[in-house]
Short mmCIF file of C-alpha atoms in Angstrom, two decimals:
data_model
loop_
_atom_site.label_atom_id
_atom_site.label_comp_id
_atom_site.label_asym_id
_atom_site.label_seq_id
_atom_site.Cartn_x
_atom_site.Cartn_y
_atom_site.Cartn_z
CA MET A 1 84.62 80.81 98.85
CA PHE A 2 83.99 84.17 100.20
CA ARG A 3 86.43 86.72 98.80
CA SER A 4 85.94 88.81 101.99
CA LEU A 5 87.51 86.03 103.98
CA LEU A 6 90.71 86.21 102.12
CA THR A 7 90.78 89.99 102.03
CA ALA A 8 90.22 90.03 105.87
CA LYS A 9 93.05 87.56 106.14
CA THR A 10 95.32 90.08 104.11
CA GLY A 11 94.21 92.72 106.72
CA MET A 12 95.11 90.47 109.66
CA ASP A 13 98.49 89.35 108.23
CA ALA A 14 99.50 93.18 107.46
CA MET A 15 98.63 94.05 110.98
CA GLN A 16 100.51 91.13 112.40
CA PHE A 17 103.46 92.22 110.41
CA ASN A 18 102.91 95.92 111.67
CA VAL A 19 103.07 94.71 115.28
CA ASP A 20 106.28 92.62 114.34
CA VAL A 21 108.08 95.77 113.28
CA ILE A 22 106.73 97.77 116.37
CA SER A 23 108.11 94.99 118.56
CA ASN A 24 111.36 94.99 116.94
CA ASN A 25 111.54 98.75 117.30
CA LEU A 26 110.48 98.87 121.04
CA ALA A 27 112.95 95.61 121.62
CA ASN A 28 115.72 98.06 120.51
CA VAL A 29 114.85 101.29 122.42
CA SER A 30 118.26 101.12 124.10
CA THR A 31 120.41 99.90 121.14
CA THR A 32 123.38 102.26 120.44
CA GLY A 33 122.95 103.59 116.88
CA PHE A 34 119.46 101.90 116.20
CA LYS A 35 117.30 103.41 113.56
CA ARG A 36 113.67 102.61 113.88
CA GLU A 37 111.73 101.16 111.01
CA ARG A 38 108.09 102.00 109.79
CA PRO A 39 106.04 99.33 107.77
CA VAL A 40 104.64 100.74 104.68
CA PHE A 41 101.35 99.09 103.31
CA GLN A 42 99.74 99.11 100.01
CA ASP A 43 96.26 98.19 98.76
CA LEU A 44 96.30 95.00 96.58
CA LEU A 45 94.99 94.63 93.20
CA TYR A 46 91.36 95.23 92.58
CA GLN A 47 89.28 92.82 90.81
CA ASN A 48 87.05 94.27 87.92
CA LEU A 49 83.70 92.83 88.14
CA ARG A 50 81.69 95.49 85.90
CA GLN A 51 83.79 97.76 83.59
CA PRO A 52 82.99 101.31 84.05
CA GLY A 53 82.44 102.98 80.73
CA SER A 54 80.84 100.07 79.07
CA ALA A 55 77.68 100.85 76.92
CA THR A 56 74.33 100.48 78.61
CA SER A 57 72.58 101.64 75.36
CA GLN A 58 73.72 103.34 72.16
CA SER A 59 74.20 106.72 73.84
CA THR A 60 74.88 105.98 77.46
CA GLN A 61 77.34 104.32 79.49
CA LEU A 62 77.96 103.07 83.03
CA PRO A 63 79.36 105.92 85.15
CA THR A 64 80.91 103.53 87.76
CA GLY A 65 81.85 99.97 87.58
CA LEU A 66 82.36 97.37 90.24
CA ASP A 67 85.91 97.23 91.35
CA VAL A 68 86.50 95.05 94.46
CA GLY A 69 89.48 95.41 96.08
CA THR A 70 91.44 92.17 97.35
CA GLY A 71 93.11 93.56 100.51
CA VAL A 72 96.61 94.94 101.46
CA SER A 73 100.14 93.81 101.82
CA PRO A 74 103.15 95.28 103.40
CA VAL A 75 105.70 96.66 100.58
CA ALA A 76 108.43 97.99 102.46
CA THR A 77 110.04 98.63 105.97
CA ALA A 78 110.99 102.16 105.79
CA ARG A 79 114.22 102.75 107.88
CA ILE A 80 114.11 106.18 109.31
CA PHE A 81 117.85 107.55 109.67
CA MET A 82 116.92 110.54 112.03
CA GLN A 83 119.63 111.57 114.32
CA GLY A 84 119.46 109.89 117.80
CA ASN A 85 120.33 111.65 120.96
CA MET A 86 123.81 111.85 122.11
CA GLN A 87 124.69 110.07 125.51
CA LEU A 88 127.71 110.95 127.26
CA THR A 89 129.69 108.05 128.16
CA ASP A 90 133.24 109.26 128.48
CA GLY A 91 134.72 106.06 126.91
CA PRO A 92 137.96 107.24 125.39
CA LEU A 93 136.90 105.34 122.09
CA ASP A 94 133.26 106.06 122.11
CA MET A 95 132.22 108.29 119.14
CA ALA A 96 129.03 109.53 117.90
CA ILE A 97 128.44 110.82 114.48
CA ASN A 98 126.57 114.13 114.28
CA GLY A 99 125.49 113.94 110.65
CA ALA A 100 124.67 111.30 107.87
CA GLY A 101 127.84 109.38 108.04
CA PHE A 102 128.67 105.62 108.88
CA PHE A 103 131.80 104.07 110.38
CA GLN A 104 133.19 101.38 108.06
CA ILE A 105 133.89 97.99 109.63
CA ALA A 106 135.93 95.28 108.11
CA MET A 107 133.97 91.99 108.08
CA PRO A 108 135.63 88.52 108.54
CA ASP A 109 134.54 87.69 105.11
CA GLY A 110 136.28 90.55 103.58
CA LYS A 111 133.11 92.56 102.90
CA THR A 112 132.91 96.14 104.39
CA ALA A 113 129.84 96.61 106.73
CA TYR A 114 128.72 100.28 107.86
CA THR A 115 127.34 101.35 111.35
CA ARG A 116 126.25 104.07 113.33
CA ASP A 117 127.18 102.30 116.64
CA GLY A 118 130.46 104.11 117.60
CA SER A 119 131.29 102.21 120.87
CA PHE A 120 134.73 100.92 120.08
CA GLN A 121 137.00 98.81 122.18
CA VAL A 122 140.68 97.69 121.92
CA ASP A 123 141.37 93.81 121.34
CA ASN A 124 144.37 92.10 122.30
CA GLN A 125 146.43 93.18 119.53
CA GLY A 126 145.82 96.84 120.22
CA THR A 127 143.54 97.12 117.11
CA VAL A 128 140.34 99.23 117.51
CA VAL A 129 137.34 96.94 117.16
CA THR A 130 133.43 96.94 117.61
CA SER A 131 131.89 95.20 120.57
CA ASN A 132 131.65 92.13 118.14
CA GLY A 133 135.41 92.24 117.58
CA TYR A 134 135.34 93.53 113.98
CA PRO A 135 138.13 96.04 113.24
CA LEU A 136 137.38 99.52 112.16
CA GLU A 137 138.48 100.53 108.65
CA PRO A 138 140.91 102.12 107.98
CA ALA A 139 142.60 100.09 110.60
CA LEU A 140 143.64 101.86 113.67
CA GLN A 141 146.22 100.74 116.26
CA VAL A 142 146.48 101.83 119.94
CA PRO A 143 150.19 100.99 120.85
CA LEU A 144 151.17 99.75 124.47
CA GLY A 145 151.61 102.30 127.09
CA THR A 146 149.16 104.70 125.68
CA THR A 147 147.66 106.87 128.43
CA LYS A 148 145.24 109.08 126.58
CA VAL A 149 143.57 109.07 123.06
CA THR A 150 142.18 112.12 121.60
CA ILE A 151 139.85 111.71 118.64
CA ALA A 152 139.38 115.43 116.82
CA LYS A 153 136.03 116.30 115.22
CA ASP A 154 137.61 115.69 111.79
CA GLY A 155 138.76 111.97 112.71
CA THR A 156 142.25 112.56 113.63
CA VAL A 157 143.38 110.42 116.25
CA THR A 158 146.35 111.22 118.53
CA ALA A 159 147.78 109.51 121.70
CA ILE A 160 149.84 110.41 124.60
CA ILE A 161 152.45 107.40 124.92
CA ASN A 162 154.27 106.75 128.10
CA ASN A 163 152.93 109.89 129.63
CA ASP A 164 154.99 112.17 127.03
CA SER A 165 152.55 114.70 126.97
CA ALA A 166 154.86 117.17 125.19
CA ALA A 167 154.80 114.97 122.00
CA PRO A 168 151.63 113.40 121.03
CA THR A 169 151.68 110.75 118.44
CA GLN A 170 149.33 110.57 115.58
CA LEU A 171 147.78 107.12 115.17
CA GLY A 172 145.60 107.68 112.15
CA ASN A 173 142.50 109.16 110.61
CA ILE A 174 139.07 107.73 110.92
CA GLN A 175 137.16 108.06 107.61
CA LEU A 176 133.31 108.01 107.34
CA ALA A 177 131.11 106.73 104.42
CA THR A 178 127.58 108.28 103.23
CA PHE A 179 125.12 106.84 100.86
CA ILE A 180 122.62 108.65 98.47
CA ASN A 181 119.86 106.69 99.94
CA PRO A 182 120.48 105.29 103.39
CA PRO A 183 117.14 103.52 103.69
CA GLY A 184 118.21 101.31 100.79
CA LEU A 185 121.01 99.73 103.07
CA GLN A 186 120.49 96.13 104.23
CA ALA A 187 120.45 95.45 107.84
CA VAL A 188 122.22 92.31 108.83
CA GLY A 189 121.99 92.84 112.59
CA GLY A 190 124.74 93.52 115.02
CA ASN A 191 124.06 97.10 114.23
CA LEU A 192 125.67 96.61 110.95
CA TYR A 193 124.30 97.54 107.38
CA LEU A 194 125.50 96.26 104.00
CA GLU A 195 125.61 98.08 100.70
CA THR A 196 122.95 97.25 98.18
CA ALA A 197 121.97 98.33 94.72
CA ALA A 198 119.31 100.58 96.18
CA SER A 199 121.63 102.36 98.68
CA GLY A 200 124.12 103.41 95.85
CA ALA A 201 128.00 103.34 96.31
CA PRO A 202 129.53 104.70 99.55
CA THR A 203 131.14 108.14 99.32
CA VAL A 204 134.30 108.06 101.68
CA GLY A 205 135.45 111.18 103.23
CA THR A 206 136.98 113.15 106.25
CA PRO A 207 134.45 113.53 109.13
CA GLY A 208 132.99 117.05 109.29
CA THR A 209 133.09 117.42 105.50
CA ASN A 210 129.97 117.36 103.22
CA SER A 211 127.12 115.60 104.84
CA LEU A 212 129.46 113.15 106.84
CA GLY A 213 128.98 114.90 110.31
CA ALA A 214 131.63 115.44 112.74
CA LEU A 215 132.76 112.91 115.40
CA ASN A 216 132.33 113.66 119.08
CA GLN A 217 134.47 111.51 121.34
CA GLY A 218 133.17 110.29 124.66
CA TYR A 219 129.39 110.27 123.40
CA VAL A 220 127.40 107.28 121.83
CA GLU A 221 124.20 107.88 119.58
CA ALA A 222 121.23 106.49 121.39
CA SER A 223 118.49 104.75 119.52
CA ASN A 224 116.01 106.90 117.85
CA VAL A 225 113.08 105.06 118.70
CA ASN A 226 110.17 107.13 120.00
CA VAL A 227 108.32 104.99 122.63
CA THR A 228 105.02 107.20 122.63
CA GLU A 229 104.78 106.82 118.97
CA GLU A 230 105.57 103.10 118.92
CA LEU A 231 102.93 102.49 121.71
CA ILE A 232 100.35 104.39 119.79
CA ASN A 233 101.08 102.42 116.49
CA MET A 234 100.70 99.19 118.35
CA ILE A 235 97.22 100.32 119.74
CA GLN A 236 96.20 101.24 116.17
CA ALA A 237 97.78 97.89 114.66
CA GLN A 238 96.04 95.93 117.52
CA ARG A 239 92.62 97.50 116.93
CA ALA A 240 92.72 97.19 113.13
CA TYR A 241 93.55 93.38 113.63
CA GLU A 242 90.56 93.03 115.73
CA MET A 243 88.49 94.70 113.07
CA ASN A 244 89.61 92.45 110.41
CA SER A 245 89.07 89.41 112.58
CA ARG A 246 85.61 90.71 112.89
CA SER A 247 85.40 90.76 109.20
CA VAL A 248 86.46 86.86 109.13
CA ARG A 249 83.81 86.30 111.70
CA THR A 250 81.15 88.00 109.70
CA SER A 251 81.86 86.31 106.52
CA ASP A 252 82.08 82.87 108.51
CA GLU A 253 78.57 83.54 109.92
CA MET A 254 77.23 84.36 106.40
CA LEU A 255 78.69 81.19 105.21
CA GLN A 256 77.26 79.21 108.07
CA LYS A 257 73.70 80.59 106.94
CA LEU A 258 74.21 79.47 103.62
CA GLY A 259 75.18 76.14 104.83
CA THR A 260 71.65 75.79 106.22
CA LEU A 261 69.75 75.92 103.04
CA MET B 1 59.82 77.17 89.68
CA ASP B 2 59.12 80.43 91.15
CA ARG B 3 61.25 83.20 90.15
CA LEU B 4 61.59 84.35 93.93
CA ILE B 5 64.52 82.00 94.40
CA TYR B 6 66.51 84.04 91.67
CA VAL B 7 65.76 87.27 93.12
CA ALA B 8 66.82 86.01 96.52
CA MET B 9 70.03 84.43 95.23
CA THR B 10 70.91 87.65 93.34
CA GLY B 11 70.36 89.53 96.66
CA ALA B 12 72.75 87.16 98.32
CA LYS B 13 75.28 87.11 95.75
CA GLN B 14 75.37 90.76 95.44
CA THR B 15 75.44 91.18 99.16
CA GLU B 16 78.59 89.10 99.32
CA TYR B 17 80.28 91.63 96.81
CA ARG B 18 79.39 94.34 99.35
CA GLN B 19 81.00 92.34 102.16
CA SER B 20 84.08 92.05 99.92
CA THR B 21 84.35 95.89 99.57
CA VAL B 22 84.02 96.23 103.34
CA ALA B 23 86.67 93.75 104.22
CA ASN B 24 89.01 95.53 101.76
CA ASN B 25 88.25 99.00 103.50
CA LEU B 26 88.79 97.36 106.74
CA ALA B 27 92.11 95.70 105.61
CA ASN B 28 93.30 99.03 104.51
CA ALA B 29 92.42 100.81 107.76
CA ASN B 30 96.17 101.56 108.26
CA THR B 31 97.25 102.09 104.51
CA THR B 32 98.90 105.45 103.94
CA GLY B 33 96.71 107.74 101.56
CA PHE B 34 94.15 104.88 101.17
CA ARG B 35 90.71 106.04 100.04
CA ALA B 36 87.75 103.93 101.06
CA ASP B 37 85.50 102.54 98.38
CA LEU B 38 81.87 103.24 98.23
CA ALA B 39 79.32 100.82 97.08
CA ALA B 40 75.70 101.17 96.21
CA PHE B 41 72.95 98.59 95.27
CA ARG B 42 71.04 99.32 91.93
CA ALA B 43 67.56 98.03 91.06
CA VAL B 44 67.26 95.90 87.70
CA PRO B 45 63.57 95.03 86.81
CA VAL B 46 62.83 91.27 86.08
CA LEU B 47 61.98 91.15 82.61
CA GLY B 48 59.63 88.74 80.81
CA GLY B 49 57.03 86.06 81.95
CA PRO B 50 53.56 86.51 83.16
CA GLY B 51 52.53 88.45 86.32
CA LEU B 52 52.81 91.96 87.70
CA ALA B 53 56.00 93.78 87.45
CA THR B 54 56.70 93.95 91.14
CA ARG B 55 60.04 92.44 91.17
CA ALA B 56 63.52 93.71 90.87
CA PHE B 57 66.97 92.28 91.06
CA ALA B 58 69.43 94.25 93.15
CA VAL B 59 72.72 94.63 91.62
CA GLU B 60 75.94 95.89 93.34
CA GLN B 61 77.88 98.62 91.83
CA GLY B 62 81.01 100.73 92.77
CA ALA B 63 80.07 104.38 93.56
CA GLY B 64 83.48 105.43 93.39
CA SER B 65 85.78 106.36 96.44
CA ASP B 66 85.33 108.35 99.55
CA LEU B 67 87.72 111.38 98.77
CA SER B 68 87.51 112.88 102.21
CA GLN B 69 90.74 113.76 104.13
CA GLY B 70 92.42 111.37 106.17
CA SER B 71 94.18 112.02 109.55
CA PHE B 72 97.67 113.54 109.44
CA GLN B 73 100.42 111.40 111.03
CA GLN B 74 103.69 112.91 111.92
CA THR B 75 106.73 110.99 110.95
CA GLY B 76 109.60 113.77 111.06
CA ARG B 77 111.01 112.48 107.75
CA GLU B 78 112.07 115.36 105.25
CA LEU B 79 110.68 113.36 102.41
CA ASP B 80 107.32 112.59 103.72
CA ALA B 81 104.26 115.06 102.69
CA ALA B 82 100.59 115.14 103.01
CA ILE B 83 98.25 117.24 101.05
CA SER B 84 96.07 119.23 102.96
CA GLY B 85 92.60 119.71 101.41
CA ASP B 86 92.09 118.87 97.78
CA GLY B 87 94.79 117.60 95.55
CA TRP B 88 96.96 114.60 94.31
CA PHE B 89 100.64 113.84 93.82
CA ALA B 90 101.39 112.67 90.26
CA VAL B 91 103.31 109.51 89.88
CA GLN B 92 104.33 107.62 86.64
CA SER B 93 102.77 104.29 86.52
CA ALA B 94 103.10 101.68 83.84
CA SER B 95 100.02 103.09 81.91
CA GLY B 96 100.87 106.78 81.92
CA GLU B 97 100.37 109.40 84.65
CA ALA B 98 98.48 108.44 87.80
CA TYR B 99 97.58 109.98 91.05
CA THR B 100 97.98 109.06 94.76
CA ARG B 101 97.41 110.68 98.09
CA ASN B 102 100.56 108.75 99.42
CA GLY B 103 103.13 111.26 99.78
CA ASN B 104 105.88 108.86 101.24
CA PHE B 105 108.91 109.40 99.06
CA VAL B 106 112.26 107.85 98.76
CA VAL B 107 115.52 108.56 96.82
CA ASP B 108 116.92 105.64 94.79
CA ALA B 109 120.61 105.05 94.29
CA SER B 110 120.64 107.46 91.33
CA GLY B 111 118.91 110.32 93.45
CA MET B 112 115.71 110.01 91.63
CA LEU B 113 112.58 110.75 93.85
CA LYS B 114 110.30 107.63 93.85
CA THR B 115 107.45 106.17 95.80
CA TYR B 116 108.09 102.93 98.10
CA THR B 117 106.66 100.92 95.22
CA GLY B 118 109.37 102.16 92.82
CA LEU B 119 107.08 104.56 90.77
CA ILE B 120 109.02 107.66 89.60
CA VAL B 121 107.39 110.74 91.27
CA GLU B 122 106.35 113.49 88.51
CA GLY B 123 107.74 116.99 88.93
CA ASP B 124 106.49 119.99 86.90
CA SER B 125 109.06 119.36 84.42
CA GLY B 126 109.77 115.69 84.47
CA PRO B 127 111.15 113.57 87.27
CA LEU B 128 113.09 115.08 90.23
CA THR B 129 116.66 114.24 91.01
CA ILE B 130 118.44 115.09 94.40
CA PRO B 131 121.95 115.73 93.94
CA GLU B 132 124.57 113.99 96.00
CA ASN B 133 125.78 115.10 99.36
CA THR B 134 122.61 117.29 99.91
CA GLN B 135 119.81 117.36 102.23
CA ALA B 136 116.51 117.50 100.33
CA SER B 137 113.44 119.05 101.72
CA ILE B 138 109.85 119.88 100.50
CA ALA B 139 108.26 123.08 100.94
CA ALA B 140 104.56 123.62 101.46
CA ASP B 141 104.03 124.62 97.91
CA GLY B 142 105.69 121.24 96.55
CA THR B 143 108.94 123.05 95.96
CA VAL B 144 111.80 120.52 96.25
CA SER B 145 115.20 122.03 97.26
CA ALA B 146 118.29 120.56 98.39
CA ILE B 147 120.96 122.16 100.62
CA ASP B 148 124.34 121.45 99.86
CA LEU B 149 125.82 119.93 103.09
CA ALA B 150 129.38 121.37 102.50
CA ASN B 151 128.05 124.66 101.99
CA PRO B 152 124.54 125.16 103.79
CA ALA B 153 124.24 128.57 102.56
CA GLN B 154 123.88 126.97 98.96
CA ALA B 155 120.25 125.78 98.15
CA VAL B 156 119.74 124.13 95.05
CA GLU B 157 116.13 124.11 93.71
CA VAL B 158 115.39 120.77 92.38
CA GLY B 159 111.88 121.40 90.98
CA ARG B 160 108.44 121.34 92.07
CA LEU B 161 106.34 118.18 92.86
CA LYS B 162 103.61 118.03 90.12
CA LEU B 163 100.60 118.63 92.23
CA VAL B 164 97.04 118.47 90.40
CA ASN B 165 93.54 119.10 91.47
CA PRO B 166 90.93 117.91 88.97
CA ALA B 167 87.37 117.75 89.97
CA ALA B 168 86.39 114.69 92.30
CA ALA B 169 83.84 113.61 89.73
CA GLU B 170 86.71 113.13 87.23
CA MET B 171 88.80 110.85 89.37
CA GLU B 172 88.44 107.05 89.43
CA LYS B 173 90.56 104.35 91.11
CA GLY B 174 92.25 101.93 88.86
CA LEU B 175 93.00 98.18 89.48
CA ASP B 176 96.34 98.99 90.90
CA GLY B 177 94.80 101.23 93.43
CA LEU B 178 96.16 104.43 91.99
CA PHE B 179 93.73 107.13 90.82
CA ARG B 180 93.60 108.36 87.12
CA ARG B 181 91.38 110.84 85.31
CA ARG B 182 88.35 109.16 83.71
CA ASN B 183 89.26 110.83 80.45
CA GLY B 184 92.73 109.29 80.60
CA GLU B 185 94.36 112.64 80.18
CA ALA B 186 97.13 114.16 82.31
CA GLY B 187 96.12 116.71 84.80
CA GLN B 188 97.41 120.40 84.92
CA PRO B 189 99.67 121.32 87.83
CA ASP B 190 97.65 123.42 90.36
CA PRO B 191 99.62 126.15 92.19
CA ASN B 192 96.91 126.41 94.85
CA VAL B 193 97.51 122.70 96.29
CA ARG B 194 99.22 122.92 99.67
CA LEU B 195 101.22 120.25 101.62
CA SER B 196 102.01 119.53 105.27
CA VAL B 197 105.48 118.30 105.43
CA GLY B 198 106.96 115.98 107.82
CA GLY B 199 104.01 113.57 107.99
CA ILE B 200 101.97 111.39 105.85
CA GLU B 201 98.12 111.26 105.40
CA GLY B 202 96.60 108.10 107.00
CA SER B 203 93.75 106.07 105.46
CA ASN B 204 90.30 107.70 105.40
CA VAL B 205 88.59 104.38 106.28
CA ASN B 206 86.12 105.32 109.09
CA ALA B 207 86.03 101.93 111.27
CA VAL B 208 82.61 102.61 112.80
CA ASP B 209 81.01 103.28 109.51
CA GLN B 210 82.52 100.14 107.99
CA LEU B 211 81.55 97.94 110.92
CA VAL B 212 78.10 99.06 111.14
CA THR B 213 77.83 98.43 107.13
CA MET B 214 79.20 94.98 107.90
CA ILE B 215 76.55 93.93 110.47
CA ALA B 216 73.74 95.60 108.19
CA THR B 217 75.26 93.61 104.99
CA GLN B 218 75.24 90.40 107.21
CA ARG B 219 71.77 90.79 108.32
CA HIS B 220 70.72 91.53 104.79
CA TYR B 221 72.23 88.31 103.70
CA ASP B 222 70.56 86.42 106.37
CA MET B 223 67.22 87.72 104.99
CA GLN B 224 67.99 86.65 101.48
CA ILE B 225 68.84 83.05 102.90
CA LYS B 226 65.55 83.17 104.88
CA LEU B 227 63.67 83.95 101.44
CA LEU B 228 65.43 81.19 99.82
CA GLN B 229 64.14 78.84 102.68
CA THR B 230 60.55 80.14 102.52
CA ALA B 231 60.60 79.59 98.73
CA GLU B 232 61.60 76.09 99.25
CA GLN B 233 59.08 75.38 101.89
CA ASN B 234 56.23 76.89 99.33
CA SER B 235 57.43 74.40 96.67
CA ARG B 236 57.37 71.72 99.09
CA SER B 237 53.89 72.43 100.26
CA ALA B 238 52.68 72.69 96.53
CA ALA B 239 54.45 69.50 95.74
CA SER B 240 52.62 67.74 98.72
CA ILE B 241 49.16 68.92 97.34
CA LEU B 242 49.90 67.13 94.25
CA SER B 243 51.06 64.01 95.78
CA LEU B 244 48.11 61.15 95.19
CA ASN B 245 48.50 59.29 98.40
CA GLY B 246 48.41 62.63 100.34
#
């Protein structure tokens, strides 16, 4: 059957995938700490029908051959870790990282996950947890009777307990992790990422040092999805999809003609 | 049997190749740095047999790639770069140095600069490695530098991307979609190639052009089929003259 039918199919598939990624970005336009993804496409292998450079006589050779491409395929979704906007929430345990660091989260299965979503709460034990109830690592306890928690830029957490404002109690230190290749992290949903071979090992340190970024209490980091950009990409993807479906139709009509012989 | 059907058959078959090329170009209308394939028909005279030399087969052949510039798409990433004007990025492929217009780079776990397909990006003096805890950036002349985040006044020069600019006639697209020089040699770095940083170059496929070519190709194909039908009718008429009980 026609090669062009299959080629056009790969084009339609790729554009469908493009729209899938764009939809996910748009769906997460208000997700705290969300980082947008961009699909990366690559042309597939070329079929060599005539080899360029083959001899056409003793002294001459073909200047160009005939290599027919076989379409396109998505190769990666590149996650873009650009800083999102800081939104003021005034939540005492809301933190936004102004830099490349990640909060470390202890997962129920013993693994450590990483997140940019700094909207933390306290559970019934007084432990600082994410909105899904996973504790922050290193663990942080807010004791009973705490009236005010202060988180410094370098992650030092102090609390005023029982209105004793003369003697603040230090509760602990928040540590952040960075990776040499953040786009290599694996997203597992719930605003969480896991370490992979591509991301490299985490480097843990005090917020504000190296590239970790300082903590800002009372803010959360908004999603870095740019709606205008996504909508324009969607228009492009949709039109490219239509053109590829036109390729399919043309090939189909050619085959139809062939059938009339 | 008249040779007409073979001429028409060749026409139909080669038109189908043309349709494949157009379909591939359209499929890659959104592929970063893609260069559209050009194609042309070539006449091959029909040899042998009696009669006048009035017939020629048409054979499809590649005519290289359209090397015109694609549109610049801003992404805001530090490690995205597009070449403005002529020039190529050099990458290490399985079969030696190859060239691409796709300036969408990533850093792997060891800090090495690579393409999304995992090919190592060439610098003027070997691969480029970004040190840890630094913010890498690419300058307009291809210089890659990294700023130490603990000490922003400290910029580390990592190297310069290998940017080459061989003559367009020397470049040909390989079967993996990367370009290479026809003579197989590695190009010399060209200091005059300029980059636009913070974005990538889109595909240079012209949709109007491809769709019009597709329509023309389709009609061309229809004509070949029509010729085949005509040849069949001619043979049928000739055969009916020969029939005894006509």
